[in-house]
Coordinates of C-alpha atoms and ligand atoms in Angstrom, one line a residue:
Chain W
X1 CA 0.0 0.0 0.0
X2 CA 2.7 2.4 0.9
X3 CA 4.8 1.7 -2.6
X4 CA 1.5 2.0 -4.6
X5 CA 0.8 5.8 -2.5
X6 CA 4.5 7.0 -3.2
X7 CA 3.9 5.8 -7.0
X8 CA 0.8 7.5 -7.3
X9 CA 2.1 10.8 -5.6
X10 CA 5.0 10.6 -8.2
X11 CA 2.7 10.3 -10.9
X12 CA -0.1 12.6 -11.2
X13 CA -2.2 12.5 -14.3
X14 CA -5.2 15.5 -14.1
X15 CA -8.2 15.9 -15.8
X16 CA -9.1 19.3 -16.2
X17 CA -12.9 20.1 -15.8
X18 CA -14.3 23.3 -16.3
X19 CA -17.8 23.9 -14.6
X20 CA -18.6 27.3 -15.5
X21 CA -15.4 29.1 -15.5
X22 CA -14.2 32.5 -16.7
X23 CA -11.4 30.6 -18.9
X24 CA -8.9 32.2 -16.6
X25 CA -8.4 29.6 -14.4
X26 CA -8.1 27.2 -17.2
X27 CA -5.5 29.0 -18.9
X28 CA -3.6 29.4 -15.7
X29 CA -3.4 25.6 -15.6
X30 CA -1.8 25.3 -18.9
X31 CA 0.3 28.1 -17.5
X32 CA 1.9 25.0 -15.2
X33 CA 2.9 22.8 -18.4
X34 CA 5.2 25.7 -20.0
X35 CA 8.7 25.3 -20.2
X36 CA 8.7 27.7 -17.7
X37 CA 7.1 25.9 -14.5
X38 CA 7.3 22.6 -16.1
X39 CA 5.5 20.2 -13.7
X40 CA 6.0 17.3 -16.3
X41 CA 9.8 17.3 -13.9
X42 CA 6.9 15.8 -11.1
X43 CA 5.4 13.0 -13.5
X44 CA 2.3 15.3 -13.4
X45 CA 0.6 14.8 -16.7
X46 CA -2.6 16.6 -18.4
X47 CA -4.4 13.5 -19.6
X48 CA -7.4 13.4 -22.1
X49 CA -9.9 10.8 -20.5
X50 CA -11.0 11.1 -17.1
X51 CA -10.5 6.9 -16.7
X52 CA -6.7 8.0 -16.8
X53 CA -7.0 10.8 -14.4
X54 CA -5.7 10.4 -10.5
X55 CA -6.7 14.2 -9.8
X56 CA -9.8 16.3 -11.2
X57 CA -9.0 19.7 -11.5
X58 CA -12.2 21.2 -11.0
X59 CA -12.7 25.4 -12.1
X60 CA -15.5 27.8 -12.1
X61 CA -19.0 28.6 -10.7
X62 CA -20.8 25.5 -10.3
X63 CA -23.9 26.1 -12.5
X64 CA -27.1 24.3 -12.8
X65 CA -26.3 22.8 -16.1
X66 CA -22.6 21.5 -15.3
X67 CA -22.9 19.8 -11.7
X68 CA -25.0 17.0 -12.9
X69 CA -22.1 16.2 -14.9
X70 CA -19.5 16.8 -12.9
X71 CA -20.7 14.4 -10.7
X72 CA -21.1 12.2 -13.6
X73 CA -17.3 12.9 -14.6
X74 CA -16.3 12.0 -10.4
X75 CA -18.3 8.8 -10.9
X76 CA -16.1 7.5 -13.5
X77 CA -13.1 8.2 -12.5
X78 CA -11.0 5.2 -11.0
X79 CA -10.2 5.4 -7.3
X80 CA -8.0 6.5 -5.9
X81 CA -9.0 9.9 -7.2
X82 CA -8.6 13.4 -5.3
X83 CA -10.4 16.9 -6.3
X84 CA -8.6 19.9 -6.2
X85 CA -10.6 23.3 -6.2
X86 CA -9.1 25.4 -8.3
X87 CA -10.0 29.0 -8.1
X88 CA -12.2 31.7 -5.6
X89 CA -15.4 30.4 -8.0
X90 CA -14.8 26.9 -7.0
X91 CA -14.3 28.0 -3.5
X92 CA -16.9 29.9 -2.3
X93 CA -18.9 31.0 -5.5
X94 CA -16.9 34.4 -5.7
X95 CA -18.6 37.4 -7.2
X96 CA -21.6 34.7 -8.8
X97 CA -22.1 34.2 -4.7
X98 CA -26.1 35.4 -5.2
X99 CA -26.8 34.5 -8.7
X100 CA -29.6 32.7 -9.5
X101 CA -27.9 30.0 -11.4
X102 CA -25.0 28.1 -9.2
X103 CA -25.6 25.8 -7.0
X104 CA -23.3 26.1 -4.2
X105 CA -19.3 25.7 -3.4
X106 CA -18.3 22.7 -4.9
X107 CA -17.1 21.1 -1.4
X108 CA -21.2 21.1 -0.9
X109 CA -21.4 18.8 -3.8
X110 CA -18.3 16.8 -3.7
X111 CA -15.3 15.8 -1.2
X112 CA -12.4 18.4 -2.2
X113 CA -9.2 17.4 -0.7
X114 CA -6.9 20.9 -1.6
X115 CA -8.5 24.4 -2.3
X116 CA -6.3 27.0 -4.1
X117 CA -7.4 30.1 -3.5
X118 CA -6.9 33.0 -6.1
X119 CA -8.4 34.5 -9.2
X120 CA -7.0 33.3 -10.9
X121 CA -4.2 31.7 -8.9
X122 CA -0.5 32.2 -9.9
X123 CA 1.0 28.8 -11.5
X124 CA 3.1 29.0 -8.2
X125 CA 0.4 28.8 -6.4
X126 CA -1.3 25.5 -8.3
X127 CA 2.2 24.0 -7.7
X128 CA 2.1 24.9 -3.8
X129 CA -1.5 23.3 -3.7
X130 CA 0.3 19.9 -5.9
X131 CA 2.9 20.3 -3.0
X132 CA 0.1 20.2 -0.2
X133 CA -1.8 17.5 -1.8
X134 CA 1.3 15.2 -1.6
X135 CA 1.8 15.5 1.8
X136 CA -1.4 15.1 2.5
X137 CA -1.5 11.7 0.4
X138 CA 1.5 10.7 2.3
X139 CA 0.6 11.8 5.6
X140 CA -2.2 9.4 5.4
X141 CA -0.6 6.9 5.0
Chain O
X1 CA 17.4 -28.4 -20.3
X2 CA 16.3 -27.0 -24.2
X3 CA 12.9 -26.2 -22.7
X4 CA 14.0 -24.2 -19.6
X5 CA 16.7 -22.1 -21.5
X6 CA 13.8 -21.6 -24.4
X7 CA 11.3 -20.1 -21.6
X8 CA 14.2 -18.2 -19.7
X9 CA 15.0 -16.8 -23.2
X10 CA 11.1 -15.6 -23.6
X11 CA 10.2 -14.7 -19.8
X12 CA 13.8 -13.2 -18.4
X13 CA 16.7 -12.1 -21.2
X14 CA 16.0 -10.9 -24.2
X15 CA 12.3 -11.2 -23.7
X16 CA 9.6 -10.2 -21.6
X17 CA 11.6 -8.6 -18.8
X18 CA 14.3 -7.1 -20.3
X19 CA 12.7 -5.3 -23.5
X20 CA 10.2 -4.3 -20.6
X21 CA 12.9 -2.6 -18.8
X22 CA 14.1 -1.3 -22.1
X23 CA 11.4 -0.5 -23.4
X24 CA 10.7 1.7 -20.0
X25 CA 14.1 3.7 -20.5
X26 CA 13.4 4.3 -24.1
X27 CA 10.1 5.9 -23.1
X28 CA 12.1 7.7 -20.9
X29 CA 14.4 8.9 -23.5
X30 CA 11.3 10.0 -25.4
X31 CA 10.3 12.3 -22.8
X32 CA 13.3 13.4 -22.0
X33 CA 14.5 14.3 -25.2
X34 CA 10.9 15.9 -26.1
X35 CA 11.4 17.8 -23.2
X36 CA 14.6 19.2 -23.6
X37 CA 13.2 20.3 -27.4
X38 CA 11.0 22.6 -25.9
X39 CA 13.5 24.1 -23.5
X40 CA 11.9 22.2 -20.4
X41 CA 13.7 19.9 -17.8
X42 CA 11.8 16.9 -18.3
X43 CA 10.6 13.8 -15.8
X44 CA 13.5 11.4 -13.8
X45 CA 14.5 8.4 -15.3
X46 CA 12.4 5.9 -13.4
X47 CA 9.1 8.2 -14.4
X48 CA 7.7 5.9 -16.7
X49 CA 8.3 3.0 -14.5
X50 CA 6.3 4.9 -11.1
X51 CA 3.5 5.2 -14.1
X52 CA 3.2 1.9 -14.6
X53 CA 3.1 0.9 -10.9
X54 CA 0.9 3.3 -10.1
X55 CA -1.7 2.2 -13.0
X56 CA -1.2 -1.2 -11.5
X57 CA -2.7 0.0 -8.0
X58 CA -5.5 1.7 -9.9
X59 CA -9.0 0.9 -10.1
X60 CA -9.9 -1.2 -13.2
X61 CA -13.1 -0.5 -14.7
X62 CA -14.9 -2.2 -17.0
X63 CA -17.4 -0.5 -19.4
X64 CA -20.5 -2.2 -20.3
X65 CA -19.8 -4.4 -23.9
X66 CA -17.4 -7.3 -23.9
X67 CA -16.5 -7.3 -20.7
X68 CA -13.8 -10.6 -21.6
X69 CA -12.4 -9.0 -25.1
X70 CA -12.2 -5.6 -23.3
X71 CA -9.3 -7.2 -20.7
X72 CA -8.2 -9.7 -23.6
X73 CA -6.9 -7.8 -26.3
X74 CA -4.3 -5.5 -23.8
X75 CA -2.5 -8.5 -22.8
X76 CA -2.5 -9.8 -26.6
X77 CA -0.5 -6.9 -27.4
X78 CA 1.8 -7.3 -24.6
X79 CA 2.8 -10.9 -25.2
X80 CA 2.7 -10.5 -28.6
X81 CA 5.0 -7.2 -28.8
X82 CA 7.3 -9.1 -25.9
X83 CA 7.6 -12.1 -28.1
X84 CA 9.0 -10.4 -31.0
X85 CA 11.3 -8.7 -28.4
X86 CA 12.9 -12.1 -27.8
X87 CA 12.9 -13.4 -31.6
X88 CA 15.1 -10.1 -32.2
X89 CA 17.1 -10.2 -29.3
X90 CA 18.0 -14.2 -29.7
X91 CA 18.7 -13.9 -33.4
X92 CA 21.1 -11.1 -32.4
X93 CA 22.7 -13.1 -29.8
X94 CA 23.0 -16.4 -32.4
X95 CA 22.8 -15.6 -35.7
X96 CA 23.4 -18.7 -36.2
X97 CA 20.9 -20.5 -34.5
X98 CA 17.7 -18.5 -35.7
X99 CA 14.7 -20.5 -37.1
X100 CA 13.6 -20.9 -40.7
X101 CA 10.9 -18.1 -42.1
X102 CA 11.3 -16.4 -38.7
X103 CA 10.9 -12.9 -40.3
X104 CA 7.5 -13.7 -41.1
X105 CA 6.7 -15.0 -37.7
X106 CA 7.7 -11.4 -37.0
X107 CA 6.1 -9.2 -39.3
X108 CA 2.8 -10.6 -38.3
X109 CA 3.2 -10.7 -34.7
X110 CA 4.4 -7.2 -35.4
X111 CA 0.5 -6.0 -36.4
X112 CA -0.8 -7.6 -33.0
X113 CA -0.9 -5.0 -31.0
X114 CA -2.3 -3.1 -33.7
X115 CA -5.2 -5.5 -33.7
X116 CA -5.5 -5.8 -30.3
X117 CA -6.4 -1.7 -30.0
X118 CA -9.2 -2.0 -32.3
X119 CA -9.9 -5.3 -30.7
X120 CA -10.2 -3.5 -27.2
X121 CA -11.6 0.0 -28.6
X122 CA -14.8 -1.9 -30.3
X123 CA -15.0 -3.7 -27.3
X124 CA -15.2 -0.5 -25.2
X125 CA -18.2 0.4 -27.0
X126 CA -17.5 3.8 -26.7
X127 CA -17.9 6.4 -29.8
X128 CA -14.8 8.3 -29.7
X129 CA -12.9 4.7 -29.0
X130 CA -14.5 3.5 -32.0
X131 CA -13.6 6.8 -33.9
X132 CA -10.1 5.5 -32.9
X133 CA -10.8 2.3 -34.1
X134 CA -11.6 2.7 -37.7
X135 CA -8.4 5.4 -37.5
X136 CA -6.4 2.7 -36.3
X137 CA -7.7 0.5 -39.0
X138 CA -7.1 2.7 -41.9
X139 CA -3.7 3.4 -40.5
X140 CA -2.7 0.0 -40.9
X141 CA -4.1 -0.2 -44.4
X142 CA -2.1 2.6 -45.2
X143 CA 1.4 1.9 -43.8
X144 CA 1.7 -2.0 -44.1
X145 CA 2.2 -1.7 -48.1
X146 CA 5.0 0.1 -47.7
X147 CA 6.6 -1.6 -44.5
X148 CA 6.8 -5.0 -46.4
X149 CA 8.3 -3.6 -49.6
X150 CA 10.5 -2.4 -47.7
X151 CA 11.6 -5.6 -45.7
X152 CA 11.2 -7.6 -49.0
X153 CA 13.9 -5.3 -50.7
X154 CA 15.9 -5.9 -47.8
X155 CA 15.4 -9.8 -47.9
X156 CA 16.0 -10.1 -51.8
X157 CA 19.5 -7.8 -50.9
X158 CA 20.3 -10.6 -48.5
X159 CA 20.0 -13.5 -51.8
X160 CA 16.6 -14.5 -50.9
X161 CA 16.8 -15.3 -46.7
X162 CA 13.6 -15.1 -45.0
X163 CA 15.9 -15.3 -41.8
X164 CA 16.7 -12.6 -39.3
X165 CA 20.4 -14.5 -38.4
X166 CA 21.3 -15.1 -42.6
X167 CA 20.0 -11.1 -43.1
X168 CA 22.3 -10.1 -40.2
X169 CA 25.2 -12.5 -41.5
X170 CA 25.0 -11.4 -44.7
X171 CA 25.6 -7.6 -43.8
X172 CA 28.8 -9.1 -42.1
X173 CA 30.4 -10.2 -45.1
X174 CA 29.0 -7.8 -47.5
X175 CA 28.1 -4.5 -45.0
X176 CA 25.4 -2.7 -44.1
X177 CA 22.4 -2.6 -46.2
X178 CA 22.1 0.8 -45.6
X179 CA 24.9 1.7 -46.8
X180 CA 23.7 1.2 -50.0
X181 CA 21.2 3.2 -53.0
X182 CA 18.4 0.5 -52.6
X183 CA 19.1 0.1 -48.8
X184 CA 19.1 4.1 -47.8
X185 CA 15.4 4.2 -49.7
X186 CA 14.0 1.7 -48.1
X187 CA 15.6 2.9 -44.6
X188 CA 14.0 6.0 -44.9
X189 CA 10.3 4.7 -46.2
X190 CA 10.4 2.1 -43.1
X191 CA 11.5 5.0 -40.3
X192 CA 7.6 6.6 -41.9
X193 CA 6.2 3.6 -41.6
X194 CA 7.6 2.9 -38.3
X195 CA 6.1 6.5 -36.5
X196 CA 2.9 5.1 -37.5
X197 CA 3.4 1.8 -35.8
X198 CA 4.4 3.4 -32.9
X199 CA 1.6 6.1 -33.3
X200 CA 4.1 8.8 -32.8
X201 CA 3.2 12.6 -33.5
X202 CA 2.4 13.2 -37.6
X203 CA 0.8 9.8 -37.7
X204 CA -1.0 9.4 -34.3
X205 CA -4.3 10.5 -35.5
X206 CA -5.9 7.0 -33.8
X207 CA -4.7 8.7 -30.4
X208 CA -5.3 12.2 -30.6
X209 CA -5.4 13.3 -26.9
X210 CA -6.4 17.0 -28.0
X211 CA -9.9 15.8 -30.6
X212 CA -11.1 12.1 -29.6
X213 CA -9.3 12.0 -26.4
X214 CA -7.3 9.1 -25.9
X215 CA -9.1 7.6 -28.8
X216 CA -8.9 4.0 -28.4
X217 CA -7.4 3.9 -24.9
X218 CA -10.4 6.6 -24.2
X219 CA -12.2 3.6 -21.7
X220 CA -9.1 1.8 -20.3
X221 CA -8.1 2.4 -16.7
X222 CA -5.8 0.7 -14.3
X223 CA -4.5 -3.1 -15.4
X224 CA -6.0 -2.7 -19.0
X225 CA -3.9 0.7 -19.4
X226 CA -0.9 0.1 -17.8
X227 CA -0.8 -3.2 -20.3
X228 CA -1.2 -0.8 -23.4
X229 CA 1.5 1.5 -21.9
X230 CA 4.0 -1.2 -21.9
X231 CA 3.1 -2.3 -25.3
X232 CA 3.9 1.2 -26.2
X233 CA 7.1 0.5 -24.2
X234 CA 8.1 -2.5 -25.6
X235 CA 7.6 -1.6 -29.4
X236 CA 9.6 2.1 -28.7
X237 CA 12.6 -1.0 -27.8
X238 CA 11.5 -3.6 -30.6
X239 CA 10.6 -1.3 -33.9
X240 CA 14.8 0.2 -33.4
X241 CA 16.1 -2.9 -32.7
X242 CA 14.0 -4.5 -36.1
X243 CA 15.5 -1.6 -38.0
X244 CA 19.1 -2.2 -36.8
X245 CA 18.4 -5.9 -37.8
X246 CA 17.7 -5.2 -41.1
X247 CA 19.4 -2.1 -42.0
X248 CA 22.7 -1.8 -39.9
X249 CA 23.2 -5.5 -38.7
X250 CA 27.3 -4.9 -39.6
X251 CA 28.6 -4.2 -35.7
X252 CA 26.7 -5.8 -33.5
X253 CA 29.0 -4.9 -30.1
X254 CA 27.0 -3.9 -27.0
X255 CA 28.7 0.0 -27.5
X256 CA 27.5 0.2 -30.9
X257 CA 23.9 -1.6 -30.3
X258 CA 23.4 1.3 -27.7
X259 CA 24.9 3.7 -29.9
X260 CA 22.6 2.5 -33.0
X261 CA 19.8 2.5 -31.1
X262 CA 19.5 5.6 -29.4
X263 CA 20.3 7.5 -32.8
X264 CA 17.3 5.7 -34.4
X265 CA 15.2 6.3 -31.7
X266 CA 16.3 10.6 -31.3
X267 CA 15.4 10.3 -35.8
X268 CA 11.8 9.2 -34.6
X269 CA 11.8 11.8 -31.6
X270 CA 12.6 14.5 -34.1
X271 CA 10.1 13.9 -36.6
X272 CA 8.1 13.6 -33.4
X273 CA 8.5 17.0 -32.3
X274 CA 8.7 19.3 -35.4
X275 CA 5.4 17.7 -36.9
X276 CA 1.7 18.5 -36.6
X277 CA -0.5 15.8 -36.7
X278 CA -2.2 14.9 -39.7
X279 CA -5.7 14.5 -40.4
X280 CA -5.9 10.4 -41.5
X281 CA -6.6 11.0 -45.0
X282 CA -3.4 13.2 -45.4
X283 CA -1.9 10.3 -43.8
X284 CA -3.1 7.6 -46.2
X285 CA -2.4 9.0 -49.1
X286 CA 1.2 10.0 -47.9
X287 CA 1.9 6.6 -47.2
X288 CA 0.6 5.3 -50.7
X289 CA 2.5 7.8 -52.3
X290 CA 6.0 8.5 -50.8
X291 CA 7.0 5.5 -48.7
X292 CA 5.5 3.2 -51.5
X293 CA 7.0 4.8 -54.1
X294 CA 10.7 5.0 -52.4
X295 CA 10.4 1.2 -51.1
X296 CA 9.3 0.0 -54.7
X297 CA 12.0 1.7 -56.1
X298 CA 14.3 0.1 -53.5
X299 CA 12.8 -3.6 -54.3
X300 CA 13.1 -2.7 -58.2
X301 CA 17.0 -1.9 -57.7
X302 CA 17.6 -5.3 -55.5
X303 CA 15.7 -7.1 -58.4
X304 CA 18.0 -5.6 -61.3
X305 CA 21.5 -6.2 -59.0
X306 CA 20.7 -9.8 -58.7
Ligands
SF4_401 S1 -11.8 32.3 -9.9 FE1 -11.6 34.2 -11.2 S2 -10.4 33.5 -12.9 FE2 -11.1 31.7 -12.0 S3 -13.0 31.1 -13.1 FE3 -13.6 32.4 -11.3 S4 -13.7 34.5 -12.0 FE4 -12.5 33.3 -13.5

């Protein structure tokens, strides 16, 4: 159990799902891949299909048309699988806090284990929340 | 005693475990290299091994459809890729002692793992895997053409042996096909043809991550995966060594094995990485036209030497 956890905390793949964003947060993931942050040096890896992914980046606002899937997307990814909040929408709704078409922070709909607060966050700061999520993995353990 | 060294051969050295390991590094070599093309530092050596183990400890899941085929064709792939692994590495070792005909056993194990992704993606019953499929399928129609023309030029070079040791003798005494006209033409059809077998980047249209995501692998997760991933592997270790076989078989040292084979595999990292991807008609009719062409050429000149 405790090879397979330091494997899969070598080796993140993340799917990237967008739930309503602004595209900022999204971008700002991408941002992490470029030559100039590089988190392929951590075996982190965007991946295509969610039956690859270990992580679900999750972004945006949470609106009525995208949680059913969302939850849909959580459902099929294999376990072990984490969720990382990505962004002040994800969070706590941000400026779309009263509008009439959310549905709440997305740690009311599903279990996020690492929040990264910003809008959008700094690339350093999605690699400080990768940090934190390791240790977190391994603390577990 | 014939038996157990036979199944050593195929399980432990030059088989299953060792092109495994290979295999593994040349992946690794692939990234690396990739990422030291677009001025990035690029994953430690043992990444693509952690990847594997950690796909092993994953969760398998199994889509509805052919629950039996879906797990089935991954590990046909495997063993088949593997065992090609150890009919090229033991006709390097013994030239001598390589069977009859075995260059046919290995140009159809060769298209295996081919079949075994379509095999798994209609099993997976999913639409973009099946998008992947009939890509796959038309893939193969387009480069096998040109892949045997160019192994038949090479076996009438060689006076007619269908045999990976006489092919690799025969460079010894007369040197290395490639060396000559006929042999550089049909070196450079089968490095084409070879990206597509691989599904590297201009050819890889089956795969594409960014429009049918994942393709054929789109439903595979865990056990299922990790098994395609070290088919990948394994071919990345066997395609180089074929092409060394059969185009460069003159020194066959350990130095100059390592040094052969890393140069091949940086050619197909290159094309790699300065390519976009074309769409699969592009693909097809490149294959019928350019590879064909310079491989039929290549046959045609063998024919008129002899
Ligand atoms: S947190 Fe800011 S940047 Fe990110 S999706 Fe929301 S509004 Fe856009």
């Amino acid at each position: 159990m405790n090879f397979k956890l330091k494997a899969l905390t070598k080796s993140i793949w993340v799917f990237h799902v967008s739930a309503g964003s602004c595209n900022n947060c999204d971008i700002e993931i991408l941002d992490c891949l470029t030559p100039r942050f590089d988190v392929e040096r951590f075996g982190i890896q965007l991946v295509g299909s969610v039956r690859h992914a270990d992580a679900l980046l999750i972004t945006g606002a949470m609106n009525k048309k995208s949680v059913p899937l969302m939850k849909k997307i959580y459902e099929q990814a294999p376990k072990p699988c984490v969720v990382v909040a990505v962004g002040q929408c994800a969070l706590s709704q941000h400026m779309f806090k009263d509008s009439y078409n959310v549905e709440g922070p997305l740690d009311s709909i599903l279990p996020v284990d690492v929040y990264i607060p910003g809008c959008p966050p700094r690339p350093e700061a999605i690699i400080d929340g990768i940090v934190k999520l390791v240790k977190k993995v391994r603390g577990e353990k | 005693m014939e038996i157990v060294k036979s199944i050593f051969n195929y399980l432990v050295f030059p088989g299953l475990i060792f092109s495994v390991f290979a295999g593994l590094m040349a992946c690794w070599i692939d990234r690396k290299v990739s990422a030291r093309l677009q001025w990035r530092v690029g994953p430690p050596w043992h990444q693509s091994i952690t990847d594997i183990i950690k796909l092993l400890g994953k969760e398998t899941i199994f889509p509805q459809g052919g629950k039996f085929t879906f797990l089935l064709a991954p590990f046909l792939g495997f063993l088949s890729a593997s065992l090609v692994a150890a009919i090229l590495g033991w006709s390097i070792l013994n030239p001598d002692k390589s069977f009859s005909s075995d260059l046919i056993v290995v140009l159809y194990l060769l298209l295996v793992p081919a079949v075994a992704v379509i095999l798994g993606a209609s099993a997976s019953r999913n639409p973009l895997a099946s998008v992947g499929a009939s890509r796959e399928m038309k893939m193969v129609l387009a480069y096998e053409l040109p892949f045997i023309l160019a192994v038949i030029a090479m076996i009438i070079k060689s006076s007619g042996a269908i045999q990976l040791g006489k092919i690799i003798n025969h460079q010894l005494f007369f040197g290395s096909n490639i060396l000559s006209f006929s042999g550089l033409l049909a070196f450079l059809s089968i490095i084409f043809c070879i990206q597509a077998k691989l599904g590297l980047v201009p050819f890889d249209a089956s795969e594409a991550e960014q429009e049918i995501m994942g393709g054929a692998l789109i439903e595979y997760s865990g056990l299922g995966l990790a098994l395609f991933k070290l088919t990948k592997a394994v071919m990345l270790y066997t395609m180089p060594l074929f092409v060394i076989i059969l185009f460069m078989g003159r020194d066959l040292s350990p130095l100059f094995m390592i040094l052969k084979f890393v140069g091949i595999l940086v050619i197909f990292i290159l094309i790699k990485n300065t390519n976009p991807r074309l769409r699969i008609d592009q693909a097809m009719r490149f294959f019928w036209r350019v590879p064909t062409l310079l491989s039929a050429v290549a046959v045609v000149l063998n024919l008129k030497e002899k």
